GROMACS .gro file of C-alpha atoms in nm:
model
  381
    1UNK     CA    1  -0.600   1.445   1.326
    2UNK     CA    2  -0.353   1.293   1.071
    3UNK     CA    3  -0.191   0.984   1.202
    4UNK     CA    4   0.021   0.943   0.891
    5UNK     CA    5   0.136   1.110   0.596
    6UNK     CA    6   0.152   0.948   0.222
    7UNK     CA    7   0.387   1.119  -0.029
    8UNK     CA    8   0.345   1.054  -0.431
    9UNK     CA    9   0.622   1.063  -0.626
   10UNK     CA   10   0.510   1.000  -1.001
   11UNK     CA   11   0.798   0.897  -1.225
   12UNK     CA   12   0.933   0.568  -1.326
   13UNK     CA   13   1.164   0.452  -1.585
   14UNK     CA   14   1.014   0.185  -1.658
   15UNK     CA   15   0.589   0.163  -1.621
   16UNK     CA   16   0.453  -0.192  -1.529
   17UNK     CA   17   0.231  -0.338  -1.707
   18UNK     CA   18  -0.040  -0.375  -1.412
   19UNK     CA   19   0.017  -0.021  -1.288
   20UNK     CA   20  -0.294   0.188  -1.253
   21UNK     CA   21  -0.176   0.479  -0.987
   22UNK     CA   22  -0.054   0.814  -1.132
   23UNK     CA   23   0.240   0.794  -1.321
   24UNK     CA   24   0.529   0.879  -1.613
   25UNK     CA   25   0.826   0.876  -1.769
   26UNK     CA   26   1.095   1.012  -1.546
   27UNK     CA   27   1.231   1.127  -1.903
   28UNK     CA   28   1.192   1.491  -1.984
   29UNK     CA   29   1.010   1.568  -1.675
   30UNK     CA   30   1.027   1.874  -1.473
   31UNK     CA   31   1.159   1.648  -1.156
   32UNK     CA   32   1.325   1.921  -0.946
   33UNK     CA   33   1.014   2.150  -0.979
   34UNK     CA   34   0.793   1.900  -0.871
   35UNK     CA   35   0.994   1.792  -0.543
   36UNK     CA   36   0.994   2.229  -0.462
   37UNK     CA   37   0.618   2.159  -0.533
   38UNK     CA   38   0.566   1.864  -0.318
   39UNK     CA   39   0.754   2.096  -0.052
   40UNK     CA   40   0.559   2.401  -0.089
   41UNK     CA   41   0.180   2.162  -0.076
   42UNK     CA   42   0.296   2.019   0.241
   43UNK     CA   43   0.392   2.436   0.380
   44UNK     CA   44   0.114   2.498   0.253
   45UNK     CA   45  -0.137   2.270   0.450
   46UNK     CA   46   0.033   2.257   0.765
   47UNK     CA   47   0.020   2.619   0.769
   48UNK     CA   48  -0.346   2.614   0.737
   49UNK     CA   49  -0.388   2.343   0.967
   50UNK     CA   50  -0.092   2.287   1.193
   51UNK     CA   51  -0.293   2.090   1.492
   52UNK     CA   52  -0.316   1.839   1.184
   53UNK     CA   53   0.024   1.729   1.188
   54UNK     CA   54   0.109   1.786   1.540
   55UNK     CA   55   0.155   1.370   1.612
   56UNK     CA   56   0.174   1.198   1.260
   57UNK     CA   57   0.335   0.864   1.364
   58UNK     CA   58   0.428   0.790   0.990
   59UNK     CA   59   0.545   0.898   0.616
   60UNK     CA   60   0.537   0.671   0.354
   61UNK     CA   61   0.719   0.805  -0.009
   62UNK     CA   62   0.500   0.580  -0.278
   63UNK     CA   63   0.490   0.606  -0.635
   64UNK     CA   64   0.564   0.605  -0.928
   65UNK     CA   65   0.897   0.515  -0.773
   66UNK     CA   66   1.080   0.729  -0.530
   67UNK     CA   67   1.374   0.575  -0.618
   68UNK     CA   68   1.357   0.655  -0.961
   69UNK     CA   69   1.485   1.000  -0.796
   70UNK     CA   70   1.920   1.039  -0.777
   71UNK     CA   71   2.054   1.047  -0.466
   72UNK     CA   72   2.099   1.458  -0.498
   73UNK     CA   73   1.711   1.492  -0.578
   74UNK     CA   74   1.581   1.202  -0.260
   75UNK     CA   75   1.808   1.443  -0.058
   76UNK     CA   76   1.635   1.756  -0.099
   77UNK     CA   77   1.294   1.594  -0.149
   78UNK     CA   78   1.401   1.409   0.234
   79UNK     CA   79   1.518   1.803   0.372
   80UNK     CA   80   1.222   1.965   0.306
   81UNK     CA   81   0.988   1.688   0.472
   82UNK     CA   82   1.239   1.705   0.776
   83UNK     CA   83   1.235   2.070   0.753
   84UNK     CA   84   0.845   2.149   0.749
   85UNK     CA   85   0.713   1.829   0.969
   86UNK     CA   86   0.744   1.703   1.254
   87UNK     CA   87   0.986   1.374   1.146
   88UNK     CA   88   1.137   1.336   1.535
   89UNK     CA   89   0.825   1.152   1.668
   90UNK     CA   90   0.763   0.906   1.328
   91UNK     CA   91   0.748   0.533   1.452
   92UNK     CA   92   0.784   0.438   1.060
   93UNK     CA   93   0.938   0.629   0.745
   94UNK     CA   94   0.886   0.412   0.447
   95UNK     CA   95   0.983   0.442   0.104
   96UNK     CA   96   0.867   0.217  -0.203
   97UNK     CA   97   1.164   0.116  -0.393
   98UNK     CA   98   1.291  -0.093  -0.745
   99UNK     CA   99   1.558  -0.354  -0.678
  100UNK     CA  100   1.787  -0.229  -0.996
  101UNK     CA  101   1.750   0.132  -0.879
  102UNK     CA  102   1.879   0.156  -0.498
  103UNK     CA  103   2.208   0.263  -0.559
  104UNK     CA  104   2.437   0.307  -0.247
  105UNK     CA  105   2.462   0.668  -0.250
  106UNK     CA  106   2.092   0.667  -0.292
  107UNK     CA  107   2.036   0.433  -0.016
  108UNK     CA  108   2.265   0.668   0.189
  109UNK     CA  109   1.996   0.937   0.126
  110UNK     CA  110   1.731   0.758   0.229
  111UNK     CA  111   1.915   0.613   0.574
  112UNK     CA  112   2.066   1.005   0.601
  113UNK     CA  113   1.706   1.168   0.561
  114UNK     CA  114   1.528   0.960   0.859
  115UNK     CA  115   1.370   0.691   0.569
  116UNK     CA  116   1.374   0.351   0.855
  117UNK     CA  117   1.187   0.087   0.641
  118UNK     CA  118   1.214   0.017   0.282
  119UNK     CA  119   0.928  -0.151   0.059
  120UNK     CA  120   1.093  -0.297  -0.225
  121UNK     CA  121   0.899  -0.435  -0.569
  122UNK     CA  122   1.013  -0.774  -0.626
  123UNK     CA  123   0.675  -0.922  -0.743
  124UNK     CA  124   0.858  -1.244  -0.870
  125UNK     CA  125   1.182  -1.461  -0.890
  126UNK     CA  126   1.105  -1.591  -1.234
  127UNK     CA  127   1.271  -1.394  -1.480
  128UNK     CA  128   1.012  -1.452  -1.762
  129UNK     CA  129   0.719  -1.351  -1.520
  130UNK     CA  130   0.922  -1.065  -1.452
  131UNK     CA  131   0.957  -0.958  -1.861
  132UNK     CA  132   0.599  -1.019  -1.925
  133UNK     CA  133   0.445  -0.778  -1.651
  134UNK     CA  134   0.749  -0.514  -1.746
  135UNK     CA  135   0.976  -0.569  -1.478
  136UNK     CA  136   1.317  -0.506  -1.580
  137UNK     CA  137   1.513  -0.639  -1.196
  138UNK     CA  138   1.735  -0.962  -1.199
  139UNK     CA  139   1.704  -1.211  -0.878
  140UNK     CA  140   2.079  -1.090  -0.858
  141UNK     CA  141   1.951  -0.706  -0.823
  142UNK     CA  142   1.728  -0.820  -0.548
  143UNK     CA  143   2.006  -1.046  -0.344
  144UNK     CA  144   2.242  -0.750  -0.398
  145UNK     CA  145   2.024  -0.473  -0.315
  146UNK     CA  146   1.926  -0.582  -0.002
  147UNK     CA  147   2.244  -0.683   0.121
  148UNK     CA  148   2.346  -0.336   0.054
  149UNK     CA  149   2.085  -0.226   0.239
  150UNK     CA  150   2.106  -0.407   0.562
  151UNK     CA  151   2.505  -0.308   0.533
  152UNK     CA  152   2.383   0.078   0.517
  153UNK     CA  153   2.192   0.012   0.786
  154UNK     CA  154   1.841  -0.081   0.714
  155UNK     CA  155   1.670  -0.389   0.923
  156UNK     CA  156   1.328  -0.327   0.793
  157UNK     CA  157   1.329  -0.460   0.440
  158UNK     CA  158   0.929  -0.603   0.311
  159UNK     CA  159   0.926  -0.708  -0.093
  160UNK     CA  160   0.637  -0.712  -0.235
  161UNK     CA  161   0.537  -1.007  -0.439
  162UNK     CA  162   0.274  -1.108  -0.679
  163UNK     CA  163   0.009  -1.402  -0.772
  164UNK     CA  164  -0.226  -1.470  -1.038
  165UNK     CA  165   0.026  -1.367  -1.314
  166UNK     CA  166  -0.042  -1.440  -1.689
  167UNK     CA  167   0.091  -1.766  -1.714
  168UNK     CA  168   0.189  -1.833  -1.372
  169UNK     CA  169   0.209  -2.184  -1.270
  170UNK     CA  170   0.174  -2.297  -0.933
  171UNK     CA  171   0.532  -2.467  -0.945
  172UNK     CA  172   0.631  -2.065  -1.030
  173UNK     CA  173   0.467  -1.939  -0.739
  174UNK     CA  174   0.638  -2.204  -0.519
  175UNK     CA  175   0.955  -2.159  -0.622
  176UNK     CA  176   0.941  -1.771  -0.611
  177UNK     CA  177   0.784  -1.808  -0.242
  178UNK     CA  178   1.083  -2.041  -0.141
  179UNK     CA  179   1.353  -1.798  -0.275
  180UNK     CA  180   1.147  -1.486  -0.088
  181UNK     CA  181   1.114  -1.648   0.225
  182UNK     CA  182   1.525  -1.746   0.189
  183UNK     CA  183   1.554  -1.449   0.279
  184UNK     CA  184   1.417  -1.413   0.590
  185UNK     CA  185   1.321  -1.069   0.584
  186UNK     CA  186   1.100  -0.951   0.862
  187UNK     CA  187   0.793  -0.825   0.616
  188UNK     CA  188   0.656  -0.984   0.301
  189UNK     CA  189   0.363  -0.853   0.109
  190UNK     CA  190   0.190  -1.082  -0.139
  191UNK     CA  191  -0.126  -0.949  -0.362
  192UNK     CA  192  -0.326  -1.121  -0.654
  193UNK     CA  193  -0.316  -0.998  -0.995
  194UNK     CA  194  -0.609  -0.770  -1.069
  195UNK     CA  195  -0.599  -0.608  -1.382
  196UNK     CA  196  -0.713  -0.250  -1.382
  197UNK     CA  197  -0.833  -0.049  -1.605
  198UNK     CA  198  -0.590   0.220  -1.825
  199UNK     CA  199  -0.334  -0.055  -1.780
  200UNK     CA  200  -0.109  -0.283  -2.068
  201UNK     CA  201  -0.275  -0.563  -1.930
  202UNK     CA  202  -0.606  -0.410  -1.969
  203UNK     CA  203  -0.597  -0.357  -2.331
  204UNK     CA  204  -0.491  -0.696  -2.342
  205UNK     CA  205  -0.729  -0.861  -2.178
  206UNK     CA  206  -0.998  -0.643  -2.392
  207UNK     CA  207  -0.859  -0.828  -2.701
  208UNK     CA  208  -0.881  -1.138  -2.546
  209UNK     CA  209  -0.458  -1.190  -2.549
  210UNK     CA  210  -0.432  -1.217  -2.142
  211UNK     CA  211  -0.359  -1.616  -2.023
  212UNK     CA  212  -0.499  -1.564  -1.648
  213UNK     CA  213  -0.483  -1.862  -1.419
  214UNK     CA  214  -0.847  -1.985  -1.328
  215UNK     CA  215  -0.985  -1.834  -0.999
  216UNK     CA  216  -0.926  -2.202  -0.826
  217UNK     CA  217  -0.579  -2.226  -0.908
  218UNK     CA  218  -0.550  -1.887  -0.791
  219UNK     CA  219  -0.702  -1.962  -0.496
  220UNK     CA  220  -0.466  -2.263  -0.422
  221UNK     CA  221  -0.184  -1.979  -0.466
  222UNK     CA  222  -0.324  -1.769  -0.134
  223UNK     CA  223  -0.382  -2.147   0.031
  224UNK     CA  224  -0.014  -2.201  -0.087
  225UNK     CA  225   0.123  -1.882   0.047
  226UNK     CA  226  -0.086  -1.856   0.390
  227UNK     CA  227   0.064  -2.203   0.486
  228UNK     CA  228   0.458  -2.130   0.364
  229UNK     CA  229   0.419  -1.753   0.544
  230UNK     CA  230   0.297  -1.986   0.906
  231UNK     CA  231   0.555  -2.224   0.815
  232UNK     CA  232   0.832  -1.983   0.847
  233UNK     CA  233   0.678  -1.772   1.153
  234UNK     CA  234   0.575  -1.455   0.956
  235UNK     CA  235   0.246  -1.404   1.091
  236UNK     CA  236  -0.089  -1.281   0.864
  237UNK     CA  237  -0.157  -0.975   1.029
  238UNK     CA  238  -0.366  -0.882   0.703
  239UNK     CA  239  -0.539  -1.058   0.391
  240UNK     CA  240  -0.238  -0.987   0.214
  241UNK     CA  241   0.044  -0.882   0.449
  242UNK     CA  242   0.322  -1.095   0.692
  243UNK     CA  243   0.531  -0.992   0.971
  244UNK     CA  244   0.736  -1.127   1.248
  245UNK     CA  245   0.664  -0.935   1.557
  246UNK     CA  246   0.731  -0.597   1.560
  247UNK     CA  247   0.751  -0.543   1.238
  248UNK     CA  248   0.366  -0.466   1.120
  249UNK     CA  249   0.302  -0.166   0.857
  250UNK     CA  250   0.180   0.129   1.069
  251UNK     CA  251   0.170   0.307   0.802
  252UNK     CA  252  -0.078   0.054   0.627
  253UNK     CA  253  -0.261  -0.022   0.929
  254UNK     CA  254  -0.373   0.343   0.937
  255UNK     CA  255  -0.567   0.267   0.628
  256UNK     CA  256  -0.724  -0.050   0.771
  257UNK     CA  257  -0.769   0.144   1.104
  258UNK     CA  258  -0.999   0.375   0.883
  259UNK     CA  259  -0.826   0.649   1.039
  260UNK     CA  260  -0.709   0.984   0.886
  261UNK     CA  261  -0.390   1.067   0.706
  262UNK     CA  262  -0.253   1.322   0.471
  263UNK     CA  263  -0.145   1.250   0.131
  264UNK     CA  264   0.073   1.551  -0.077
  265UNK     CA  265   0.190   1.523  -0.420
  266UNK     CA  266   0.045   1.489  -0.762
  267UNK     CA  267  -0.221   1.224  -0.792
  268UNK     CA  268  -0.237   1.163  -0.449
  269UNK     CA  269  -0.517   1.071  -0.193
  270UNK     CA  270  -0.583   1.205   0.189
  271UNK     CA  271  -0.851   1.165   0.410
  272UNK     CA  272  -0.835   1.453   0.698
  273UNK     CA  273  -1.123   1.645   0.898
  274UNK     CA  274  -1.332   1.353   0.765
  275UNK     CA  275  -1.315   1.421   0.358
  276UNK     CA  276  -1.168   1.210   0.152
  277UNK     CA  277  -1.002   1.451  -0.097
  278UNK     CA  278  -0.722   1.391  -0.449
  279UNK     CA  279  -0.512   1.645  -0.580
  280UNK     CA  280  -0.497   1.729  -0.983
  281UNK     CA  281  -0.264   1.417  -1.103
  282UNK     CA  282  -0.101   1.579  -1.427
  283UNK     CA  283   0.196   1.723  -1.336
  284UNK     CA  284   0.182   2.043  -1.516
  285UNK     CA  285  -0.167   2.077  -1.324
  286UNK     CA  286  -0.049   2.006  -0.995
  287UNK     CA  287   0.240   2.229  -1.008
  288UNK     CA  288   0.029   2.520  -1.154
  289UNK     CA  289  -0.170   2.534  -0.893
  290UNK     CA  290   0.121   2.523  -0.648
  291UNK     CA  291   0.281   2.802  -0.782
  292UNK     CA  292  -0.105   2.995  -0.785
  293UNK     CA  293  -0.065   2.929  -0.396
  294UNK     CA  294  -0.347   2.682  -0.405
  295UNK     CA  295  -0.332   2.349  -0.250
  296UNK     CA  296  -0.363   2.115  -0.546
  297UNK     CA  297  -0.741   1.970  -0.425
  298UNK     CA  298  -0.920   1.875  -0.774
  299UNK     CA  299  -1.182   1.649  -0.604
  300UNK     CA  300  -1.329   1.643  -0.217
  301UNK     CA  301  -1.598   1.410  -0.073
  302UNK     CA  302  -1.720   1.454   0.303
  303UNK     CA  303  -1.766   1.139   0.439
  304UNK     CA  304  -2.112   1.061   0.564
  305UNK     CA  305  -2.167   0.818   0.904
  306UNK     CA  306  -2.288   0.554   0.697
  307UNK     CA  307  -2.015   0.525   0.481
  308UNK     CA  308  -1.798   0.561   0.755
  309UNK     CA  309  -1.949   0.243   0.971
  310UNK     CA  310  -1.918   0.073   0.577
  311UNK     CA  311  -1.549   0.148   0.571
  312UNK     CA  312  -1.471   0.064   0.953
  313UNK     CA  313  -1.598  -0.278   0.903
  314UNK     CA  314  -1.476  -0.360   0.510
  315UNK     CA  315  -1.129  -0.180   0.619
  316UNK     CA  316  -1.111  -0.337   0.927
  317UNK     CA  317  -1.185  -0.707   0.845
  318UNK     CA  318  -0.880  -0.690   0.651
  319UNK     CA  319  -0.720  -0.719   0.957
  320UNK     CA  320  -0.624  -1.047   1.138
  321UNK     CA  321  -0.752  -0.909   1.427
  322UNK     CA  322  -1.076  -0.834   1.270
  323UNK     CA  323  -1.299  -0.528   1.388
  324UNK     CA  324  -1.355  -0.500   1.759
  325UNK     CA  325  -1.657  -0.430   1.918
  326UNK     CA  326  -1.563  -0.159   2.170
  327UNK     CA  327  -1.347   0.021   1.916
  328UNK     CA  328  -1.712   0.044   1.701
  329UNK     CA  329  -1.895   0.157   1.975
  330UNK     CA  330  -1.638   0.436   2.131
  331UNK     CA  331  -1.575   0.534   1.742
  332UNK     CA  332  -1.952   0.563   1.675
  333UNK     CA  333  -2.154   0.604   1.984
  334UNK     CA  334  -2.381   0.276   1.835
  335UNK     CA  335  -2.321  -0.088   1.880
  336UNK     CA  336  -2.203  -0.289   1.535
  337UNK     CA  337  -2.478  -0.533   1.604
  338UNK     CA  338  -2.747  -0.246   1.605
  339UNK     CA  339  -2.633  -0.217   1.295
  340UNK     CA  340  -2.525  -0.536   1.142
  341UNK     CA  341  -2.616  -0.749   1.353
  342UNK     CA  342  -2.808  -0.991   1.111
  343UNK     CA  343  -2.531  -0.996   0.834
  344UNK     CA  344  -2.270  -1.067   1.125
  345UNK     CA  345  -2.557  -1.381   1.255
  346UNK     CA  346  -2.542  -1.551   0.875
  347UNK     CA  347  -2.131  -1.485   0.760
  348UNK     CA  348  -2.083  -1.677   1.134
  349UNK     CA  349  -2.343  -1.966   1.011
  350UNK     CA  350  -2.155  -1.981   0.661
  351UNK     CA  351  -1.848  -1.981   0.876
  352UNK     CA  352  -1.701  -1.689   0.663
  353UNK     CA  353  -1.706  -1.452   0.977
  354UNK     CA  354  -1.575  -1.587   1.368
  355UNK     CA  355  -1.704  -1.405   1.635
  356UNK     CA  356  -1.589  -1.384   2.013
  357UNK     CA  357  -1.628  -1.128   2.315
  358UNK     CA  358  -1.385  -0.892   2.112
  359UNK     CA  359  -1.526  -0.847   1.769
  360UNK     CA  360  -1.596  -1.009   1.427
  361UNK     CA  361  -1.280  -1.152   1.204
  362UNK     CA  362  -1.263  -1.326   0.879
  363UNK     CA  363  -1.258  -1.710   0.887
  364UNK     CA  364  -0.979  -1.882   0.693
  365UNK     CA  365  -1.238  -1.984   0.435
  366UNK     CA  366  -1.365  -1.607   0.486
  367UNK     CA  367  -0.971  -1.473   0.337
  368UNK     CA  368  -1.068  -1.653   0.001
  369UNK     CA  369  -1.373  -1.456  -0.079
  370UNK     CA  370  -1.333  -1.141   0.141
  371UNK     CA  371  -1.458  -0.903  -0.118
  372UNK     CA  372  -1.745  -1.058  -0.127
  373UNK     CA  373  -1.812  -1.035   0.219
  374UNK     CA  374  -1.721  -0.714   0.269
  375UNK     CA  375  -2.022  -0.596   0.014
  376UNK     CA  376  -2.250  -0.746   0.290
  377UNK     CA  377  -2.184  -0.404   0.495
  378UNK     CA  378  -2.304  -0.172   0.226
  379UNK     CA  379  -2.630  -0.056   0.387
  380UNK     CA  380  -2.771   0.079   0.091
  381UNK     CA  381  -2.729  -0.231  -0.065
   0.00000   0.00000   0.00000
C-alpha cells in the first residue's frame, strides 16, 4: 500500500548545470496539457487500484520546478490532486520550489491547495557559486521569499544546499552555512556535488575543464557541516538531512523506510505492489499515452527478496536511527544476522557500523564513506 505519493513536474526556466532528473524548457511547452495529463494518470491508477491510495500520508510536487508553474496553472494542477485523492489525511504536502520564482499569488496557491511544507533550492549564498552551477536566485530572493512565505502562512520552510562545488573553498562553505543557519529554519538539506551523467558539468568534466575540490577537503565540508547543524540544535536524522523535532521529511523517510509510494507524471518513479516501475519521460510520450487511456509505464521491475533485504539495509542506514532488528525480522520473516551477520561483525571492528539491542547504524566515521559500506550488503557481490 502506497504510503506517499511523488508528483513530477518537468519544466524549468532555467536548467542547472548538475541536473540529471527529467526536464525542459518551460518555453513552448504544452504546460496546461500536461497538468490535465498528470490528472487523468493519477484517475487513472486509483481507479484501477483504489485500496492503493486509501491512507497515503504524503505528496511531494518535485521537478523540474513546480514553481516554474503561474499561480492559475499550480491551482488547477493543486484541484485535481484534491479532487481525485484522498488529501484530508496527508501528514506532509511538499512542494520543491526556486527562491526568484515564489511569487505571492503563487505562494497563495500553494497554501490555498493544502501544499504545508515548502523545499526551496538555495544550494549556496555565494553569488559566483551560484552563476557557475546556473543558478540565477540572489541571497535577497532567498531572505525575501521566505519571509513571504512564513507571512502567507508557511512554518515548514527546508533549503536545500550544496558542497563540493567547482571551486568551492571551505571559507565559501562556511560562510554560506552561517547565513543558512541565520535563518533558523526548522529543516536544512545539504548534499555533495556529484556530477551525473547528461549534465553541463558532465561534459565538462569529460574535457577535463571541471575544478572539483579534492575528496579530503570535501570531506572536511560534511565534518564542517555535521558540527555547525549540532551546534545550532538541528539534529542529523539522515546522511544528508537536519531537523529540529518535529519537523523530519516523511515524505523522504518513506524512501529510506524502503516502503512503497506512487509517483505520476512524466519521468517519474513509483514503487507499488512491490515493482519498481518509470513512466515514458518525453513529454509528447507521456501525454500520448494518456490520452490512449494507458497509464504512462515505459519500464517495470518486480522486486526480488534479495534485493529487497539489499535495499532495507543500504536505504535504511541512511538513517540516524540506522536499521532495526525487529523491523528486519517482522518485514522479512528472517533475522538480519542470518543474513549479514558477518559483514555487520567486521563494519563494527572497523568501527564504520555501531551496533546495540535495536539494530545496526552508521558510525560518525561510517557517514564519510557510507557508499562504500552500503556495497557490503549486495549479496551477489
Amino acid at each position: 500500500m502506497a504510503r506517499g505519493v511523488y508528483i513530477h513536474i518537468p519544466f524549468c526556466h532555467q536548467i542547472c548545470n548538475y541536473c540529471d532528473f527529467n526536464k525542459v524548457y518551460f518555453k513552448n511547452q504544452p504546460v496546461d496539457e500536461y497538468i490535465e495529463a498528470v490528472g487523468k494518470e493519477i484517475e487513472m491508477a486509483v481507479r484501477k487500484t483504489p485500496e492503493q491510495f486509501q491512507d497515503i500520508e504524503t505528496i511531494f510536487l518535485g521537478g523540474g520546478t513546480p514553481t516554474a508553474l503561474s499561480a492559475q496553472q499550480i491551482t488547477r494542477l493543486l484541484h485535481l490532486i484534491n479532487t481525485l485523492l484522498p488529501t484530508k489525511q496527508l501528514v506532509e504536502f511538499s512542494s520543491e520550489a526556486n527562491p526568484d520564482e515564489l511569487s505571492a499569488d503563487k505562494l497563495e496557491a500553494l497554501i490555498q491547495g493544502g501544499v504545508n511544507r515548502l523545499s526551496m533550492g538555495v544550494q549556496s549564498f555565494d553569488q559566483e557559486l551560484l552563476k557557475k552551477i546556473g543558478r540565477t536566485h540572489s541571497n535577497e530572493h532567498v531572505f525575501d521569499t521566505i519571509k513571504l512565505a512564513k507571512k502567507v502562512g508557511f512554518d515548514n520552510i527546508s533549503i536545500d544546499l550544496m558542497y563540493g562545488l567547482p571551486g568551492q573553498s571551505m571559507e565559501q562553505w562556511e560562510d554560506t552555512l552561517e547565513k543558512a543557519l541565520e535563518l533558523n529554519l526548522p529543516h536544512y538539506s545539504a548534499y555533495s556535488l556529484i556530477v551525473e551523467p547528461k549534465t553541463i558539468f558532465y561534459i565538462q568534466y569529460a574535457k577535463g575543464k571541471l575544478n572539483l575540490p579534492t575528496e579530503d577537503l570535501e570531506a572536511d565540508m560534511y565534518d564542517l557541516l555535521m558540527r555547525r547543524m549540532e551546534e545550532k540544535e538541528k539534529k542529523q536524522y539522515e546522511i544528508s538531512n537536519f531537523a529540529i523535532d518535529g519537523h523530519i521529511s516523511t515524505h523522504n523517510k518513506i524512501y529510506w523506510d524502503n516502503d512503497e509510494y506512487a509517483g505520476f507524471g512524466a519521468g517519474a518513479h513509483g514503487y507499488i505492489l512491490g515493482n519498481r516501475y518509470s513512466n515514458h519521460g518525453p513529454i509528447k510520450k507521456y501525454i500520448e499515452s494518456i490520452n490512449n487511456n494507458k497509464l504512462p509505464i515505459v519500464h517495470k521491475h518486480e522486486v526480488t527478496i534479495e534485493e529487497k533485504y539489499e535495499e532495507q539495509m543500504f536505504l535504511g542506514l541512511r538513517k540516524t536511527q540506522g536499521v532495526l532488528f525487529s523491523e528486519f525480522k517482522t518485514k522479512f520473516g528472517v533475522s538480519m544476522d542470518e543474513l549479514y551477520g558477518k559483514e555487520i561483525t567486521k563494519l563494527v571492528s572497523d568501527n564504520l557500523l555501531i551496533r546495540d539491542e535495536k539494530g545496526v547504524r552508521l558510525s560518525r566515521q561510517g557517514r564519510f564513506v557510507g557508499n562504500e559500506i552500503f556495497q557490503q550488503f549486495l549479496l551477489g557481490e
